[in-house]
Each structure stands twice: as structure tokens, then as C-alpha cells.
Short mmCIF file of C-alpha atoms in Angstrom, two decimals:
data_model
loop_
_atom_site.label_atom_id
_atom_site.label_comp_id
_atom_site.label_asym_id
_atom_site.label_seq_id
_atom_site.Cartn_x
_atom_site.Cartn_y
_atom_site.Cartn_z
CA MET J 98 -0.13 0.03 -0.03
CA ARG J 99 0.90 3.49 -0.87
CA TYR J 100 0.22 7.15 1.03
CA LEU J 101 -0.15 9.89 -1.97
CA GLU J 102 0.25 13.77 -2.11
CA ILE J 103 -0.09 15.53 -4.51
CA THR J 104 -0.17 19.34 -5.22
CA VAL J 105 -2.27 20.41 -7.69
CA PRO J 106 -2.10 22.95 -10.48
CA ASP J 107 -4.14 26.24 -10.89
CA GLY J 108 -6.97 25.29 -12.54
CA LYS J 109 -6.78 21.65 -12.70
CA ARG J 110 -8.53 20.85 -9.11
CA ARG J 111 -11.73 20.28 -10.54
CA ALA J 112 -10.10 17.92 -13.34
CA VAL J 113 -7.82 15.80 -10.63
CA LEU J 114 -11.13 14.89 -7.96
CA ASP J 115 -13.00 14.30 -10.96
CA ILE J 116 -10.58 11.12 -11.92
CA LEU J 117 -10.21 10.36 -8.03
CA GLU J 118 -14.16 9.89 -7.55
CA GLU J 119 -14.30 7.88 -11.06
CA GLU J 120 -11.39 5.30 -9.60
CA GLY J 121 -13.05 5.29 -5.72
CA VAL J 122 -10.11 6.74 -4.37
CA ASP J 123 -10.63 8.28 -0.57
CA TYR J 124 -8.91 11.20 -1.01
CA VAL J 125 -8.34 14.52 1.49
CA VAL J 126 -7.80 17.78 -0.21
CA SER J 127 -6.50 21.21 1.09
CA ASP J 128 -6.22 24.69 0.35
CA GLU J 129 -2.65 25.31 -1.01
CA THR J 130 -1.50 29.10 0.21
CA SER J 131 1.82 28.95 -0.38
CA GLY J 132 1.18 31.35 -3.49
CA ARG J 133 3.29 29.04 -5.57
CA GLY J 134 0.52 28.38 -7.90
CA TYR J 135 -0.53 25.65 -6.29
CA THR J 136 -4.68 25.49 -5.55
CA ALA J 137 -4.86 22.08 -3.43
CA VAL J 138 -3.15 19.34 -2.20
CA VAL J 139 -4.69 15.93 -2.06
CA ARG J 140 -3.17 13.31 0.21
CA PHE J 141 -5.05 9.19 -0.71
CA PRO J 142 -4.18 6.01 0.08
CA LEU J 143 -3.66 3.83 -3.17
CA PRO J 144 -2.63 -0.05 -3.59
CA THR J 145 0.33 -0.85 -4.44
CA ARG J 146 -0.86 -1.83 -8.21
CA ALA J 147 -2.83 1.03 -8.09
CA VAL J 148 -0.24 3.85 -8.06
CA GLU J 149 0.86 4.75 -11.71
CA PRO J 150 -2.11 4.13 -13.47
CA VAL J 151 -3.86 6.45 -11.34
CA LEU J 152 -0.81 8.27 -11.77
CA ASP J 153 -0.91 8.49 -15.81
CA ARG J 154 -4.21 9.91 -15.45
CA LEU J 155 -3.49 12.62 -13.29
CA ARG J 156 -0.73 13.53 -15.60
CA ARG J 157 -2.98 13.55 -18.60
CA ALA J 158 -5.26 15.74 -16.98
CA GLY J 159 -2.33 18.46 -16.00
CA ILE J 160 -0.05 17.23 -13.35
CA SER J 161 3.42 17.95 -14.82
CA ASP J 162 7.17 17.19 -13.42
CA ASP J 163 7.09 20.92 -12.04
CA SER J 164 4.34 19.07 -8.92
CA SER J 165 4.64 17.89 -6.19
CA VAL J 166 4.30 14.21 -6.03
CA VAL J 167 5.16 12.56 -2.91
CA VAL J 168 4.78 8.53 -2.00
CA ILE J 169 5.83 6.95 0.83
CA ASN J 170 4.87 3.48 2.17
CA ALA J 171 1.79 3.05 4.58
CA GLU J 172 1.54 0.40 6.80
CA THR J 173 -2.27 -0.09 7.43
CA VAL J 174 -5.34 1.68 5.77
CA LEU J 175 -9.11 0.84 6.97
CA SER J 176 -11.25 1.80 4.95
CA GLU J 177 -14.51 0.25 3.14
CA GLN J 178 -13.52 2.34 0.12
CA PHE J 179 -10.02 1.27 0.06
CA SER J 180 -10.86 -2.43 0.62
CA THR J 181 -13.65 -2.29 -2.49
CA LEU J 182 -10.28 0.01 -4.68
CA ARG J 183 -7.97 -3.09 -3.45
CA ASP J 184 -9.55 -5.75 -4.27
CA GLN J 185 -9.97 -4.01 -7.72
CA TYR J 186 -6.78 -3.53 -8.20
CA SER J 187 -5.85 -7.38 -7.53
CA GLN J 188 -7.67 -8.97 -10.13
CA GLY J 189 -5.28 -10.58 -12.75
CA GLY J 190 -2.66 -12.16 -10.63
CA LYS J 191 -1.33 -11.39 -7.45
CA GLY J 192 1.88 -9.67 -6.23
CA ALA J 193 2.57 -5.67 -5.95
CA ARG J 194 4.20 -3.82 -8.97
CA THR J 195 6.02 -1.18 -8.53
CA SER J 196 4.76 1.93 -10.20
CA ARG J 197 7.00 3.36 -13.22
CA GLN J 198 7.08 6.55 -10.96
CA VAL J 199 9.12 4.12 -7.88
CA LEU J 200 10.86 2.36 -9.77
CA ARG J 201 13.31 5.43 -10.95
CA THR J 202 13.35 6.61 -6.96
CA LYS J 203 14.84 3.00 -6.38
CA ALA J 204 17.26 2.60 -9.02
CA ASP J 205 18.17 6.41 -8.38
CA GLU J 206 18.77 5.68 -4.49
CA LEU J 207 20.98 2.51 -5.62
CA THR J 208 23.28 4.60 -7.53
CA PRO J 209 26.03 5.93 -4.33
CA PRO J 210 27.50 9.32 -5.03
CA PHE J 211 30.71 9.73 -7.34
CA THR J 212 32.94 9.56 -4.67
CA ILE J 213 31.78 6.40 -2.45
CA TYR J 214 30.91 4.54 -5.59
CA ALA J 215 34.72 5.33 -6.98
CA VAL J 216 36.53 4.05 -3.93
CA MET J 217 34.42 1.18 -3.11
CA LEU J 218 35.01 -0.10 -6.13
CA LEU J 219 38.43 0.88 -6.35
CA ILE J 220 38.20 -1.47 -2.51
CA SER J 221 36.66 -4.02 -4.27
CA ALA J 222 39.53 -4.39 -6.53
CA VAL J 223 42.90 -4.44 -4.55
CA VAL J 224 40.45 -7.35 -2.79
CA ALA J 225 39.49 -9.11 -5.80
CA THR J 226 42.80 -9.10 -7.31
CA ALA J 227 45.16 -9.97 -3.96
CA GLY J 228 42.25 -12.58 -4.17
CA LEU J 229 42.72 -13.88 -7.46
CA LEU J 230 46.79 -13.52 -7.21
CA ALA J 231 46.39 -15.95 -3.90
CA ASP J 232 44.27 -18.27 -5.13
CA SER J 233 41.39 -17.28 -2.23
CA PRO J 234 37.70 -17.95 -3.35
CA ALA J 235 37.00 -16.90 0.19
CA VAL J 236 38.85 -13.25 -0.50
CA VAL J 237 37.64 -12.66 -4.45
CA ILE J 238 33.86 -13.35 -2.75
CA GLY J 239 34.84 -10.71 -0.23
CA ALA J 240 35.66 -8.31 -2.99
CA MET J 241 31.52 -8.99 -4.82
CA VAL J 242 30.18 -7.91 -1.78
CA ILE J 243 31.79 -4.21 -1.81
CA ALA J 244 31.04 -3.93 -4.99
CA PRO J 245 27.64 -1.37 -5.65
CA LEU J 246 27.45 -2.28 -9.34
CA LEU J 247 23.66 -3.26 -9.10
CA GLY J 248 22.18 0.28 -9.03
CA PRO J 249 24.31 1.74 -12.18
CA ALA J 250 23.11 -1.42 -14.20
CA LEU J 251 19.61 -1.41 -13.54
CA ALA J 252 19.52 2.70 -13.50
CA ALA J 253 20.58 3.22 -17.48
CA ASN J 254 17.76 0.41 -18.39
CA VAL J 255 15.81 1.61 -16.30
CA GLY J 256 16.39 5.43 -18.06
CA ILE J 257 16.02 3.67 -20.86
CA VAL J 258 12.53 2.13 -20.65
CA THR J 259 11.05 5.73 -18.84
CA GLY J 260 12.08 7.91 -21.08
CA ASP J 261 14.79 9.49 -17.94
CA ASN J 262 17.27 10.54 -19.51
CA ARG J 263 19.75 11.84 -16.70
CA LEU J 264 19.12 8.43 -14.83
CA LYS J 265 20.12 6.61 -18.16
CA ALA J 266 23.20 8.70 -18.30
CA THR J 267 24.35 8.35 -15.10
CA GLY J 268 24.10 4.56 -15.65
CA PHE J 269 25.88 4.18 -18.48
CA ARG J 270 28.65 6.68 -17.34
CA TYR J 271 29.09 4.72 -13.45
CA GLN J 272 29.23 0.97 -15.78
CA PHE J 273 31.97 2.87 -17.58
CA VAL J 274 34.09 4.26 -15.11
CA GLY J 275 33.87 1.44 -12.62
CA VAL J 276 35.31 -1.20 -14.53
CA THR J 277 37.86 1.08 -15.72
CA ILE J 278 38.66 1.45 -12.08
CA VAL J 279 39.01 -2.65 -11.31
CA VAL J 280 40.71 -3.01 -14.85
CA GLY J 281 43.55 -0.08 -13.97
CA ALA J 282 43.83 -0.73 -10.04
CA SER J 283 44.45 -4.44 -10.76
CA ILE J 284 46.83 -3.25 -13.05
CA VAL J 285 48.44 -1.47 -10.95
CA LEU J 286 48.23 -4.25 -7.61
CA ALA J 287 49.31 -6.88 -9.77
CA THR J 288 52.65 -5.39 -11.34
CA LEU J 289 53.84 -4.83 -7.85
CA ALA J 290 53.32 -8.09 -6.65
CA ARG J 291 55.21 -9.28 -9.88
CA PHE J 292 58.20 -7.31 -9.40
CA ALA J 293 57.86 -7.47 -6.10
CA GLY J 294 58.37 -11.36 -6.04
CA LEU J 295 55.39 -11.95 -4.50
CA GLU J 296 54.31 -14.69 -7.39
CA PRO J 297 57.20 -17.26 -8.41
CA ALA J 298 59.40 -16.65 -11.62
CA GLY J 299 58.91 -18.65 -14.61
CA VAL J 300 55.06 -19.82 -13.66
CA ASP J 301 52.29 -19.02 -15.93
CA ILE J 302 50.31 -17.23 -13.41
CA VAL J 303 46.68 -18.65 -15.86
CA VAL J 304 47.45 -21.62 -13.98
CA ALA J 305 48.95 -20.39 -11.48
CA THR J 306 45.75 -18.59 -10.23
CA GLU J 307 43.38 -20.46 -12.00
CA LEU J 308 41.90 -17.97 -14.23
CA GLU J 309 41.37 -19.97 -17.24
CA GLU J 310 37.53 -19.33 -17.36
CA ARG J 311 37.76 -15.89 -16.87
CA VAL J 312 40.84 -15.82 -19.90
CA SER J 313 39.18 -17.74 -22.39
CA PRO J 314 35.56 -18.30 -21.97
CA ASN J 315 32.62 -20.36 -22.87
CA LEU J 316 29.23 -19.20 -23.67
CA PHE J 317 28.22 -21.23 -20.35
CA SER J 318 29.78 -17.42 -19.13
CA LEU J 319 26.68 -15.81 -20.65
CA ALA J 320 23.56 -17.73 -17.97
CA VAL J 321 26.03 -15.92 -15.25
CA ALA J 322 25.39 -12.73 -16.43
CA LEU J 323 21.86 -12.75 -18.17
CA GLY J 324 20.79 -13.88 -14.80
CA ALA J 325 22.01 -11.23 -13.08
CA GLY J 326 20.44 -8.92 -15.34
CA ILE J 327 17.04 -10.49 -14.88
CA ALA J 328 17.28 -10.98 -11.29
CA GLY J 329 18.53 -7.40 -10.57
CA ILE J 330 15.07 -5.63 -12.31
CA LEU J 331 13.18 -8.23 -10.13
CA SER J 332 14.44 -7.10 -6.99
CA LEU J 333 13.40 -3.49 -7.97
CA THR J 334 9.98 -4.47 -9.30
CA ARG J 335 9.27 -7.19 -6.67
CA GLY J 336 11.25 -6.27 -3.17
CA PHE J 337 13.77 -9.14 -3.80
CA SER J 338 16.81 -8.89 -1.59
CA GLU J 339 18.64 -6.12 -4.01
CA ALA J 340 21.88 -7.01 -2.44
CA ILE J 341 22.16 -10.81 -3.23
CA VAL J 342 21.79 -10.02 -6.73
CA GLY J 343 23.93 -6.93 -6.78
CA VAL J 344 26.76 -9.90 -5.49
CA MET J 345 25.58 -11.79 -8.46
CA ILE J 346 26.39 -8.64 -10.98
CA ALA J 347 29.53 -8.16 -8.94
CA ALA J 348 29.71 -11.90 -9.46
CA ALA J 349 29.84 -10.80 -13.69
CA LEU J 350 31.65 -8.14 -13.86
CA ILE J 351 35.06 -7.87 -10.71
CA PRO J 352 36.71 -11.53 -11.45
CA PRO J 353 36.74 -10.63 -15.33
CA SER J 354 38.14 -7.32 -14.90
CA ALA J 355 40.74 -7.99 -12.32
CA ALA J 356 41.80 -10.87 -14.53
CA VAL J 357 42.77 -8.40 -17.10
CA GLY J 358 44.76 -6.53 -14.98
CA ILE J 359 46.28 -9.60 -13.94
CA THR J 360 47.44 -10.64 -16.88
CA VAL J 361 48.12 -7.31 -18.84
CA ALA J 362 50.55 -6.59 -15.53
CA TRP J 363 52.34 -10.43 -16.65
CA GLY J 364 52.32 -9.47 -20.67
CA MET J 365 50.24 -11.80 -21.47
CA TYR J 366 48.06 -9.52 -23.65
CA GLY J 367 46.27 -13.02 -25.04
CA ALA J 368 45.03 -14.15 -22.19
CA ALA J 369 43.82 -9.97 -21.17
CA ILE J 370 41.65 -9.84 -24.48
CA GLY J 371 40.18 -12.97 -23.56
CA ALA J 372 39.43 -11.30 -20.01
CA ALA J 373 38.05 -8.07 -21.83
CA VAL J 374 35.64 -10.18 -24.31
CA LEU J 375 34.25 -12.30 -21.16
CA VAL J 376 33.92 -7.72 -19.36
CA VAL J 377 31.83 -6.77 -22.13
CA VAL J 378 30.04 -9.76 -23.02
CA ASN J 379 28.65 -9.66 -19.60
CA LEU J 380 28.07 -5.65 -19.41
CA LEU J 381 25.83 -6.24 -22.47
CA SER J 382 24.20 -9.45 -21.38
CA ILE J 383 23.37 -7.54 -18.16
CA ASN J 384 22.06 -5.09 -19.58
CA LEU J 385 20.21 -6.48 -22.43
CA ALA J 386 18.45 -9.29 -19.31
CA ALA J 387 17.40 -5.70 -17.73
CA LEU J 388 16.22 -4.12 -20.38
CA ALA J 389 14.54 -6.82 -21.76
CA THR J 390 12.17 -7.69 -18.55
CA LEU J 391 11.57 -4.23 -18.10
CA TRP J 392 10.34 -4.02 -21.37
CA ILE J 393 7.95 -7.53 -20.47
CA ALA J 394 7.41 -6.47 -17.80
CA GLY J 395 5.36 -3.23 -19.09
CA TYR J 396 7.25 -0.44 -17.49
CA ARG J 397 7.16 2.02 -20.13
CA PRO J 398 4.64 5.36 -20.53
CA GLN J 399 1.69 4.36 -20.94
CA GLY J 400 -0.29 7.01 -22.43
CA LEU J 401 -1.21 7.87 -26.42
CA PHE J 402 1.49 10.35 -27.02
CA GLU J 403 4.15 8.18 -24.45
CA VAL J 404 5.19 5.24 -26.04
CA SER J 405 6.52 6.76 -29.26
CA PRO J 406 9.32 8.92 -27.56
CA THR J 407 10.46 5.89 -25.57
CA ARG J 408 9.64 2.86 -27.87
CA LYS J 409 12.17 3.91 -30.39
CA PRO J 410 15.26 4.69 -27.90
CA THR J 411 14.29 0.76 -26.37
CA TYR J 412 14.70 -0.37 -30.06
CA THR J 413 17.97 0.90 -30.55
CA TYR J 414 19.56 -0.34 -27.65
CA ALA J 415 18.43 -3.57 -27.36
CA THR J 416 19.73 -3.67 -30.67
CA ILE J 417 23.08 -2.56 -30.24
CA PHE J 418 23.32 -4.68 -26.96
CA GLY J 419 21.83 -8.30 -28.94
CA VAL J 420 24.37 -7.27 -32.05
CA GLY J 421 26.90 -6.53 -29.86
CA LEU J 422 26.46 -9.93 -27.69
CA LEU J 423 26.01 -12.00 -30.87
CA VAL J 424 29.09 -10.61 -32.42
CA LEU J 425 31.43 -11.06 -29.36
CA ALA J 426 29.94 -14.47 -28.62
CA ALA J 427 31.51 -15.82 -31.44
CA PRO J 428 34.85 -16.84 -29.94
CA LEU J 429 33.12 -17.83 -26.90
CA ALA J 430 31.07 -20.89 -28.72
CA GLY J 431 34.83 -21.53 -30.46
CA VAL J 432 35.19 -22.30 -26.45
CA THR J 433 32.75 -23.98 -26.07
CA LEU J 434 32.97 -26.42 -28.85
CA LEU J 435 36.45 -26.46 -27.30
CA ASP J 436 36.17 -27.86 -24.70
CA PHE J 437 33.33 -30.24 -25.44
CA HIS J 438 36.23 -31.78 -28.11
CA THR J 439 39.17 -31.72 -25.25
CA THR J 440 36.81 -33.58 -23.13
CA GLU J 441 35.35 -35.73 -26.04
CA LEU J 442 39.36 -36.82 -26.67
CA GLU J 443 40.38 -37.24 -23.14
CA SER J 444 37.25 -39.75 -22.93
CA SER J 445 38.52 -41.86 -26.09
CA ALA J 446 41.73 -41.76 -24.76
CA GLU J 447 41.31 -43.16 -21.13
CA ASN J 448 39.37 -45.96 -23.26
CA GLU J 449 41.81 -46.88 -25.93
CA VAL J 450 44.56 -46.74 -22.98
CA GLU J 451 42.71 -48.72 -20.97
CA ALA J 452 41.92 -51.26 -24.20
CA VAL J 453 45.99 -51.23 -25.17
CA LEU J 454 47.69 -51.57 -21.22
CA ASN J 455 44.71 -55.32 -20.90
CA GLU J 456 46.60 -56.58 -23.82
CA SER J 457 48.83 -58.90 -22.74
CA GLU J 458 52.15 -57.34 -23.45
CA TYR J 459 51.60 -55.06 -21.59
CA GLU J 460 49.28 -56.17 -18.45
CA HIS J 461 52.05 -55.61 -15.92
CA LEU J 462 51.88 -51.91 -16.48
CA GLN J 463 49.03 -49.91 -14.25
CA ASN J 464 47.27 -46.55 -16.70
CA GLU J 465 47.68 -43.40 -13.68
CA ASP J 466 46.38 -40.74 -16.07
CA VAL J 467 45.71 -39.30 -19.49
CA ALA J 468 45.61 -35.42 -19.95
CA VAL J 469 44.69 -33.36 -22.88
CA GLU J 470 47.07 -30.52 -22.63
CA LEU J 471 45.89 -27.35 -24.58
CA ASP J 472 48.71 -24.97 -26.22
CA GLY J 473 47.99 -21.85 -24.19
CA ASN J 474 47.75 -19.42 -26.70
CA TYR J 475 44.79 -17.64 -25.09
CA PRO J 476 42.30 -16.84 -25.22
CA ILE J 477 41.20 -19.46 -28.04
CA GLN J 478 43.45 -22.16 -27.79
CA SER J 479 43.79 -25.33 -29.16
CA ILE J 480 44.84 -29.25 -28.07
CA ASP J 481 48.53 -29.49 -27.93
CA ARG J 482 49.04 -32.67 -27.25
CA VAL J 483 47.77 -35.66 -25.05
CA ILE J 484 49.90 -37.39 -21.89
CA VAL J 485 49.40 -40.47 -20.45
CA THR J 486 50.80 -41.19 -17.36
CA VAL J 487 51.51 -45.27 -16.64
CA GLY J 488 53.56 -46.94 -14.28
CA GLY J 489 55.12 -49.97 -13.74
CA GLU J 490 56.92 -52.23 -11.41
CA GLU J 491 60.57 -51.83 -13.79
CA PRO J 492 62.08 -48.34 -14.47
CA GLY J 493 62.56 -46.97 -17.93
CA PRO J 494 60.77 -47.01 -21.20
CA GLU J 495 58.12 -50.15 -22.43
CA SER J 496 59.60 -51.11 -26.11
CA GLY J 497 56.75 -49.97 -28.85
CA LEU J 498 54.30 -48.88 -26.46
CA ALA J 499 54.20 -45.36 -27.21
CA ASP J 500 53.93 -46.07 -30.69
CA ARG J 501 51.10 -48.55 -30.44
CA LEU J 502 49.29 -45.80 -27.94
CA TYR J 503 49.94 -43.24 -30.72
CA GLU J 504 48.09 -45.50 -33.07
CA ALA J 505 45.25 -45.96 -31.02
CA ILE J 506 44.62 -42.09 -29.69
CA GLU J 507 45.13 -40.73 -33.08
CA PRO J 508 42.38 -41.48 -35.13
CA HIS J 509 40.10 -39.48 -32.73
CA GLY J 510 42.21 -35.94 -32.94
CA ASP J 511 43.59 -34.43 -36.11
CA GLU J 512 46.79 -35.00 -37.70
CA SER J 513 48.61 -32.86 -35.41
CA LEU J 514 47.89 -34.50 -32.81
CA VAL J 515 51.00 -35.23 -30.45
CA VAL J 516 51.01 -38.33 -27.60
CA GLU J 517 53.14 -38.63 -24.72
CA VAL J 518 54.09 -41.25 -22.71
CA GLN J 519 54.70 -40.49 -19.20
CA TYR J 520 56.86 -44.29 -17.34
CA VAL J 521 56.74 -43.30 -12.95
CA VAL J 522 58.73 -46.16 -11.27
CA ALA J 523 57.75 -46.37 -7.41
CA GLU J 524 60.73 -47.25 -5.42
CA GLN J 525 60.51 -48.23 -1.54
CA ARG J 526 63.27 -47.75 0.67
CA GLY J 527 62.51 -48.18 4.48
CA GLU J 528 60.25 -45.95 4.95
CA GLU J 529 60.76 -43.65 1.91
CA THR J 530 58.86 -43.83 -1.19
CA GLU J 531 61.14 -42.18 -4.47
CA THR J 532 59.18 -42.19 -8.20
CA GLN J 533 61.48 -41.76 -10.74
CA ARG J 534 59.45 -40.05 -14.05
CA VAL J 535 60.43 -40.60 -17.67
CA THR J 536 58.78 -39.10 -20.25
CA VAL J 537 58.99 -41.00 -24.10
CA ARG J 538 57.28 -39.84 -27.49
CA PRO J 539 56.36 -42.63 -30.07
CA SER J 540 59.30 -43.12 -32.34
CA ASN J 541 57.81 -41.28 -35.82
CA GLY J 542 58.47 -38.01 -33.84
CA THR J 543 54.97 -36.94 -33.70
#
């Protein structure tokens, strides 16, 4: 329930009261004597679902943006006339749909002052970068919690569908600046960590910090961002927890933005491009999902002369988001296909190795591991080699086994497939166990 207080402009008093009477609203009206061009102040309760249509009618009757309209929550309304009005607006479904006017206010309130926004994102960037470098999921989650990214994403799209250009511009500006702050801060911190020797020299930072999913993203990455955009709008319109949804949006933006900074600091520009693509894709996905959810839910001007000004911008932005998403989704599709192919090759290789080692001449050997390695050329990698690890009691390679395994595995890969066989022998000496490892390639040179 809501309680409204509206100042009525000079000459509009009768029209406003007629609308309220037609709607069956139980109102109170008093004279306005400030001399500012208003003749009355009218106060009345409304069911939440009735706020938007009633305000639309009053706007067409002459309640312009210059008038003062106050909407507050009402705990209880004891009135038979209000009960009738509530029953009338509860038809057609349950749930309280937030009015368009309140929606703009809530989206604006979720966008903090720029100084606070920048400082909080700076802190979030430092925490996220430190968490990724330390390979600590708990620290990265902490960075997501403090990132104030929900408001800008929602404000931009609420501004589009309601024709609020100030809110739209603020939302998009905050999103762009926010991502820039995170990337810049992560570059600085990661560079300091690198030259301070906090990460071992000569290691693949992507592998060491488990960044593969962020520097070489696949199509499944879209699910998080699309879900975050939809959930963000539902939290705003249906009263769900904005804090939880804010973490979801931050999860789609903060870690990949920090990954861009880390890989740039390490000079891995291919990986940085992959992470940057993920950031842009997630931004487009969040905004497209939010915009579509708002439009489908009917958050747009409903009047005869109000639909056209917002319909065209909404379609324009939706097209921009959609086309951009389709273009950038192409490399993600390539990574997804590679993931499927890698999994299929690993499974086939596992079966072939088991079959070969079950042959009588190799039955004294055991299959320790079968792994498919990629070439590390981010963001779109390719299969580099298949490494087969076998164990036995005798040290040294088994004659002909490497060629035999290559012949069995090669049909499942391409012509340039490399197969390596590693022999692991454990020797027991007292209470200590020593492991010897020998790597052998097939004699055909592949």
C-alpha cells in the first residue's frame, strides 16, 4: 500500500478530483496557500498496483513534473472504500508491481554518490586482485560483496524505458567508469606483486591462479550475466533482496575485470583480450536482460503520446546490446566447442589406453592418468598434446608402447596430435618412497 500527497496546479483541481472519484479513491483535499501557483494539496491511499495507472491519468489531466508528488509506504489503511479499490486492482494476479515513478526513485537511490562509488570499487578491485593472485575464492567473494554495481546497471535501463535521460546517462557512465577503475587498479596491484616477487618467476600466472575460465570464457559464462540482469530488475520491481543480486552482478564483472589487469601486468595480452571480451559480454548481457525484463513487464509510458518517445530508444539500445553480444559470442562459441572436443578426446583416449594396457604384453603396467593439454595461446586455444602416464615396477620405457598408444589415440584427434607417454616408477626404500618419471614420444616423431 502507498500513501500519496500531490500538489494540484491552478485550474486543475476539478479535473484531478474527478479522476480520483471515478477511480473510487478515498481522498482528502486542502487549500494550498503558499502562492506558488498551486491551489490545493490532495492526499489519498492507493494499493501498490494502482499507483502507476492513477498517476498516469493524473499526469494527462495536468499534474506535470513541476508538481510535487510524494509516494510513501502505508502500513495499514482502515477504509471500506480502500478495500473495494484494493480488490479491484488485485484482479489479474497476485504480487505488488512497483510503479514506474517509484521504480525511477529506487534505481536512483541504488546509485551512490560518485566519490563513494569510486572508492568502494577501488577497494573491491584491490581485494579481488589479491584474492585471485592468492588463489583464494573466499577473498574474491568478499570483493564481490562490497562492489556497488547493482545500481548503475539498473539505473541505465530504467532510464531507457521510462524516458529519464539523466538516469540513463548516469547509469551508463557509472558502468564504464567502474570497470575502468577495477581494471586500472588491478594492473597497478598485479604489477607491484610481480616485481616484488610475490608470485614465483617463470610460472604461468593463468594456471597458477586458476584464471582459465576468465581468460578463455565459453558460452556458459553468459548464463551468469543474463541471470544477474533479470534478477536485478525483479529485485527492484518485486522487492527481493538487492544485496544478494548485487553480488551476482559483481560476480559477472569484478573477477574478469581483475583478470584483465593481472594478465596485462604479466604481459599475457592474449589472455587479457579473452578476459576483456568476457567483461564486455557480461556488461552487454546484464543490460540486455535488464532492458528486456523491464519492457516485457510493461515499465514504459502508457499514454497515447508517451509510448513513441521511449519505444524507439528501447529498440535501439536492445539492438545495440543484442548485435554486440552476438558478435562477441562467436569466440565464446569456439571455446565452447573446444571444451566439448577436449572432453571427448580425453574420454576416448582413456578408453584406448585401458584397452592397450589390457593386452597381454602390457598387462604389468597400470594407467595412472590421461590428460589433454592445450597450447596456452589465449583466448582461443587448441589441443597441444595428450599425455599418458603409466606406472610399473620396472624403471625405463616399455618398448613399442608409445607407438601403440599413438596408433590407438590418433584417430580421435587431428593430424597434428602429439602423444607423450610418461613412466612413473615408485621405489620403496625403508620408510621413504622415491618416484622416477621418464617421458617418451612415439618413434614417428609426433
